C-alpha atoms as one frame of an Amber mdcrd trajectory, in Angstrom:
protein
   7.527 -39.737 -10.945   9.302 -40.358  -7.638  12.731 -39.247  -6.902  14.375
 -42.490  -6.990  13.065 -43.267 -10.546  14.372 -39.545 -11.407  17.725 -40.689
 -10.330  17.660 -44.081 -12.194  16.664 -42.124 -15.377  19.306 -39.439 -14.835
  21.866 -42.520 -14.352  20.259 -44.464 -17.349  20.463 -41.111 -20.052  24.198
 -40.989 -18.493  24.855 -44.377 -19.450  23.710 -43.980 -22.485  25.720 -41.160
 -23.122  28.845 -42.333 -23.223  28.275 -45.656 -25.342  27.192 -43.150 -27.684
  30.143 -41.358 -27.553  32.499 -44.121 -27.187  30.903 -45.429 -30.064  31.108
 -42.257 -32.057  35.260 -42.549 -31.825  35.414 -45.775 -32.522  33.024 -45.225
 -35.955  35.843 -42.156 -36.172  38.397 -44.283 -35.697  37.218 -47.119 -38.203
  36.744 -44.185 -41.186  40.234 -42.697 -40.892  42.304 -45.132 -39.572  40.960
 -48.653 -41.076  39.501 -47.578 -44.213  42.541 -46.547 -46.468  40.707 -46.117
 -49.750  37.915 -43.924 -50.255  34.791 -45.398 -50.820  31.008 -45.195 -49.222
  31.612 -47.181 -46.404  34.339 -44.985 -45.204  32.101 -41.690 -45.914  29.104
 -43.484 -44.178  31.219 -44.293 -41.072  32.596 -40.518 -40.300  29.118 -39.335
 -40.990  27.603 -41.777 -38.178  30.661 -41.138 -36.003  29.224 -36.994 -36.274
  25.995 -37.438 -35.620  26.814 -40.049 -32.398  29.342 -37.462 -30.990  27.587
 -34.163 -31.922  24.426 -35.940 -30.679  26.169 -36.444 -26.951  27.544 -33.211
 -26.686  24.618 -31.406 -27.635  23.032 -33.513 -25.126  25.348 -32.254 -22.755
  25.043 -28.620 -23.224  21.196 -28.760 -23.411  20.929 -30.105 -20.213  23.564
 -27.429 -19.088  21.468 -24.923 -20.372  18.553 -26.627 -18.477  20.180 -26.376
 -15.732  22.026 -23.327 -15.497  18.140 -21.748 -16.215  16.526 -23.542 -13.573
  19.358 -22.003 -11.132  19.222 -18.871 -12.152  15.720 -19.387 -11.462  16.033
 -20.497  -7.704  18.520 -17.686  -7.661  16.332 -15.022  -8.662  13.484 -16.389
  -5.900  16.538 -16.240  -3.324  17.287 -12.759  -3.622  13.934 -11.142  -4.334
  11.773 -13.601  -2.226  10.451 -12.585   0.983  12.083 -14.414   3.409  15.545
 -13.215   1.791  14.839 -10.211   2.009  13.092 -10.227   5.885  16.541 -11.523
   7.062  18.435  -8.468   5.848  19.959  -6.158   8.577  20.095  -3.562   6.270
  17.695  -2.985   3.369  18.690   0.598   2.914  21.714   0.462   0.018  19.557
  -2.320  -1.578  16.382  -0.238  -1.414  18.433   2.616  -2.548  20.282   1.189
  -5.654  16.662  -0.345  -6.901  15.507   2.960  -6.953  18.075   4.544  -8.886
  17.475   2.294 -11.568  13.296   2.847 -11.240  13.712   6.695 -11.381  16.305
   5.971 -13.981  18.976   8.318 -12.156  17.132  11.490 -12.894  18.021  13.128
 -10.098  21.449  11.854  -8.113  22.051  14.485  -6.048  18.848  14.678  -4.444
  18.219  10.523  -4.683  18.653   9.831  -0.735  16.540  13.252   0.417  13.490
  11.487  -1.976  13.849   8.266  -0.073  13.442   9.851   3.602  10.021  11.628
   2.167   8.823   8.282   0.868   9.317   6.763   3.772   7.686   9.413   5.642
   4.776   8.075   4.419   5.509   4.243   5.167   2.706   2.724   8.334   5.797
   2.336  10.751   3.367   1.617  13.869   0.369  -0.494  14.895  -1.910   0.860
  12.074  -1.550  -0.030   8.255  -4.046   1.849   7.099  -7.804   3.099   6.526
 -10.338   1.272   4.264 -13.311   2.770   2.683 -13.772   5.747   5.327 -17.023
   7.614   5.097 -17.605  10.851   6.797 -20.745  12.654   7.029 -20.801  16.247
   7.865 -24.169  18.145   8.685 -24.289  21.520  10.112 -27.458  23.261  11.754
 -27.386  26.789  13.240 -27.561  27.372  16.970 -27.879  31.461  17.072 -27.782
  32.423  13.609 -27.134  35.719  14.604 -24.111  35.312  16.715 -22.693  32.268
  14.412 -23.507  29.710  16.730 -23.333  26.342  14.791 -23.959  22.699  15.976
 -21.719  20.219  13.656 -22.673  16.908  13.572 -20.340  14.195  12.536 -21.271
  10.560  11.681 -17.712   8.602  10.501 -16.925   5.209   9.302 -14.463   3.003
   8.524 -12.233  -0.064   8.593  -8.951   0.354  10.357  -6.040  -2.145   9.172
  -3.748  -3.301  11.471  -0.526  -4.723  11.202  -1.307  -7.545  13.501  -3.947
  -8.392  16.291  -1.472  -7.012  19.914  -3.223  -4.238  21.717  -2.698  -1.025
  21.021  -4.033   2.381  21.253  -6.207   4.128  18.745  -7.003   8.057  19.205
 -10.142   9.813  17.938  -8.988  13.663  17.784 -10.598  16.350  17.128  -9.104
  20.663  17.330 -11.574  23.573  17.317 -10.239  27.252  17.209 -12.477  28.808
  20.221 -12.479  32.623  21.532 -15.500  32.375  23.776 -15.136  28.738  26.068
 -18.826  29.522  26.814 -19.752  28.299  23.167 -18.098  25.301  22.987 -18.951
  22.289  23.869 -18.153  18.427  22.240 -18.841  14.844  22.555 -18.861  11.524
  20.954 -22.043  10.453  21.920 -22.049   7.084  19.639 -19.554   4.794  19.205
 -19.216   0.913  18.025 -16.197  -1.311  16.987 -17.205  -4.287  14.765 -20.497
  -3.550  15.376 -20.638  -3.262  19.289 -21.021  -0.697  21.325 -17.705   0.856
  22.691 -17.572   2.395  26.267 -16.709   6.407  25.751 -14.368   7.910  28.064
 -13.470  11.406  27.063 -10.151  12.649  27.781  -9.672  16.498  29.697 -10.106
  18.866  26.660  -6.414  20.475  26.181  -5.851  24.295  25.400  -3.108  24.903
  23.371  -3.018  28.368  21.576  -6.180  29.595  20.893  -7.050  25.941  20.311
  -8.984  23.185  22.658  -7.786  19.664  21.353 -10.128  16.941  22.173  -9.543
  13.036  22.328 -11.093   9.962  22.910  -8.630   6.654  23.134  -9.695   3.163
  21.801  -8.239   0.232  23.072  -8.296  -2.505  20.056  -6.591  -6.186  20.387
  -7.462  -9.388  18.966  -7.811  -8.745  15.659  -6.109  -7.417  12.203  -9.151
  -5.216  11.201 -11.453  -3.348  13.153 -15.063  -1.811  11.709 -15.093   1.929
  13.406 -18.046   3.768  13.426 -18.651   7.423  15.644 -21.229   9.831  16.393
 -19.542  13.481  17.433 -21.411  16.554  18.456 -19.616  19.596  18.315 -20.900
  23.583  19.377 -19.160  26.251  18.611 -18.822  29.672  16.466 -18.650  30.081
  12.693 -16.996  33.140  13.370 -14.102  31.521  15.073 -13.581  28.085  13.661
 -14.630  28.441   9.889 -12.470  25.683   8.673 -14.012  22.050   8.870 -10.763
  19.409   7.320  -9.983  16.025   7.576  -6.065  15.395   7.476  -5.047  12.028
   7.086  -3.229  10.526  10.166  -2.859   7.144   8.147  -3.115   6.296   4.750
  -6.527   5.884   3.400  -7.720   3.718   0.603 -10.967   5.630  -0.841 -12.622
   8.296   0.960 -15.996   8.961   0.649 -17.461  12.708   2.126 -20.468  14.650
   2.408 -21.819  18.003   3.814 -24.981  19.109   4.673 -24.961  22.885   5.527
 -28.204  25.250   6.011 -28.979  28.552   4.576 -26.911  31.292   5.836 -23.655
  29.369   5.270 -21.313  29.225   1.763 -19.006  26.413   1.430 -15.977  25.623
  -0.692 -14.344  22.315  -1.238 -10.713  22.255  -1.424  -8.328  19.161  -1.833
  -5.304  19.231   0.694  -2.227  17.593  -0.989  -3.525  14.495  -2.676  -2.165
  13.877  -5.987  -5.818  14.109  -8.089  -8.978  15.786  -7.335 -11.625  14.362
  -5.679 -14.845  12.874  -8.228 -18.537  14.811  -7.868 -21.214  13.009  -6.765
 -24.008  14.672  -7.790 -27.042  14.769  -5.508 -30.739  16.359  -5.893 -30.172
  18.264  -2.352 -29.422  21.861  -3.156 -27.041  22.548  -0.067 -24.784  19.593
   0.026 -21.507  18.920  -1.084 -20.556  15.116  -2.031 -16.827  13.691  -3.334
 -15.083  10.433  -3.584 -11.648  10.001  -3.846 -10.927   6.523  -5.559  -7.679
   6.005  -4.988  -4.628   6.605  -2.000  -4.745   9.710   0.175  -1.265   9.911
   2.079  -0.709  10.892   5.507  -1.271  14.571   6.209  -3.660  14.405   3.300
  -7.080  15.072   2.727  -9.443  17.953   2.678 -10.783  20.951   3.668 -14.753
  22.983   3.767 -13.972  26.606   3.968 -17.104  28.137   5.407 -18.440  31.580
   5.400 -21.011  33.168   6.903 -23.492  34.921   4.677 -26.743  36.947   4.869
C-alpha cells in the first residue's frame, strides 16, 4: 500500500468518524428530547446513539493506543540503538546506572572500582581479540646432565582486528637465564594468511635476570589475520622451569599441548581464568593436552611447572 493511499484511508476512517458521532447525538438527541413518552422507539434510539458514540471513541483511543505503542517503540530503538548511543560524549553515567540495576545494587560502595576492572579488560587498541589459538609445546633434552633443554614451539591462530589500518603486532617471548652461554632463540618459521612473513629479530633485552625477546609484525589491509610461528628456544631447566602463556588479548578457545621426554615432571596449572581447562585424553604417555572452551581474559592463561627428575 503506498503512502498516499495510507493517507486517503487515514482521511477516509476520519471522515467517517465523525458522521458517526454526529450521528450518535443526534439519535441522543431524538430519544430524550423528541420522544416524550416512553416507548420502544425511544429505547431503540438511545441504544443506537451508544453504540455510534462509544463505537467512535473507542475508535479513538485504540488508535491512541496504537500509536502511543508504536512510539514508544521508535523510542526504545532511539535510545538503545547503536547509532544513539555512538554519538554520546559520555557513556560513563549511562554505562554506570545500567549496571547498578544488572548487579541489582549489591555492592554501592564499591560499584565504580568494579567498572575500572571491567574495563581493564575491554580491546582498547588495534587488536580485538584471539580466535581458536593452538599452541604446541615439545621439549627435547640438550645435556641431560646439566639441564640443557631445547623447547620447541609451533603456535596458531587468528588475530581479530578492529579494522584493516596498519599497525604493529609483537611476538614476545622472556626466559630467566644465569649462564648467556646456554641460551639461544629464534623464530625460524613464520606465515600470515598463509604466506611466508620476513623475520627480523629485534636485539634480545636484559632486564633482571631476564632476556626479553621480540619479533614485530607489520599487519594492514585486513580485519583478520591467520598467524602461524615456529620458535626455537635453548636454555636450562635449572634456570627457567616455568613454561606459561599469559594472555595479552582476549582469547576465544585455547587449545594446548606438551610433549616432554623422560627426565622431566610436569604440572598443569590454570592462571586466573574463571573454569578449568577440559582433558583431552591422548594414547602418548608423556603429554599433556587441554582445551579451554570458552573466554580467557587478558593476563590469563596458563602455566607447565617443570621439574627435573632422575
Amino acid at each position: 500500500m503506498s503512502k498516499n493511499s495510507i493517507l486517503s484511508y487515514n482521511n477516509f476512517r476520519t471522515g467517517s468518524a465523525w458522521i458517526l458521532l454526529i450521528l450518535g447525538i443526534g439519535l441522543y438527541a431524538i430519544g430524550y428530547f423528541w420522544i416524550n413518552t416512553d416507548n420502544v422507539w425511544k429505547e431503540i434510539s438511545i441504544k443506537l446513539g451508544d453504540i455510534l458514540v462509544i463505537g467512535v471513541i473507542l475508535g479513538y483511543l485504540s488508535n491512541a493506543a496504537q500509536f502511543l505503542g508504536i512510539f514508544k517503540k521508535d523510542l526504545q530503538d532511539i535510545i538503545y540503538g547503536k547509532d544513539f548511543v555512538s554519538q554520546l560524549k559520555d557513556i560513563t553515567p549511562l554505562w554506570e546506572n545500567i549496571t547498578k540495576q544488572m548487579f541489582k545494587n549489591k555492592f554501592p560502595s564499591i560499584h565504580k572500582d568494579f567498572l575500572k576492572v571491567i574495563n581493564g579488560y575491554l580491546p582498547n587498541n588495534e587488536v580485538s581479540y584471539y580466535n581458536d589459538y593452538e599452541a604446541n609445546t615439545t621439549i627435547d633434552w640438550i645435556n641431560k646432565e646439566k639441564g640443557e633443554i631445547e623447547v620447541t614451539d609451533i603456535r596458531s591462530f587468528e588475530l581479530i582486528a578492529d579494522n584493516d589500518k596498519d599497525f604493529i603486532f609483537p611476538l614476545t617471548t622472556w626466559t630467566t637465564v644465569k649462564d648467556e652461554a646456554q641460551f639461544s632463540q629464534q623464530i625460524i618459521d613464520l606465515t600470515v594468511n598463509g604466506k611466508k612473513y620476513e623475520i627480523k629479530n629485534s636485539e634480545p633485552v636484559k632486564d633482571d635476570g631476564q632476556i626479553r625477546n621480540t619479533v614485530e609484525i607489520k599487519l594492514s589491509g585486513s580485519t583478520k589475520y591467520e598467524i602461524k610461528y615456529t620458535r626455537k628456544k635453548r636454555y636450562n631447566i635449572n634456570d627457567d622451569y616455568y613454561i606459561g602463556f599469559r594472555a595479552k588479548y582476549i582469547v576465544n578457545k585455547l587449545r594446548v599441548c606438551l610433549d616432554y621426554p623422560d627426565g622431566i615432571k610436569a604440572m598443569f596449572i590454570c592462571r586466573g581464568t574463571q573454569k578449568d581447562f577440559d582433558d583431552i585424553r591422548s594414547a602418548r604417555e608423556r603429554r599433556i593436552e587441554k582445551k579451554y572452551r570458552g573466554l580467557i581474559l587478558p593476563r590469563q592463561g596458563y602455566v607447565f611447572v617443570l621439574q627435573k627428575i632422575d
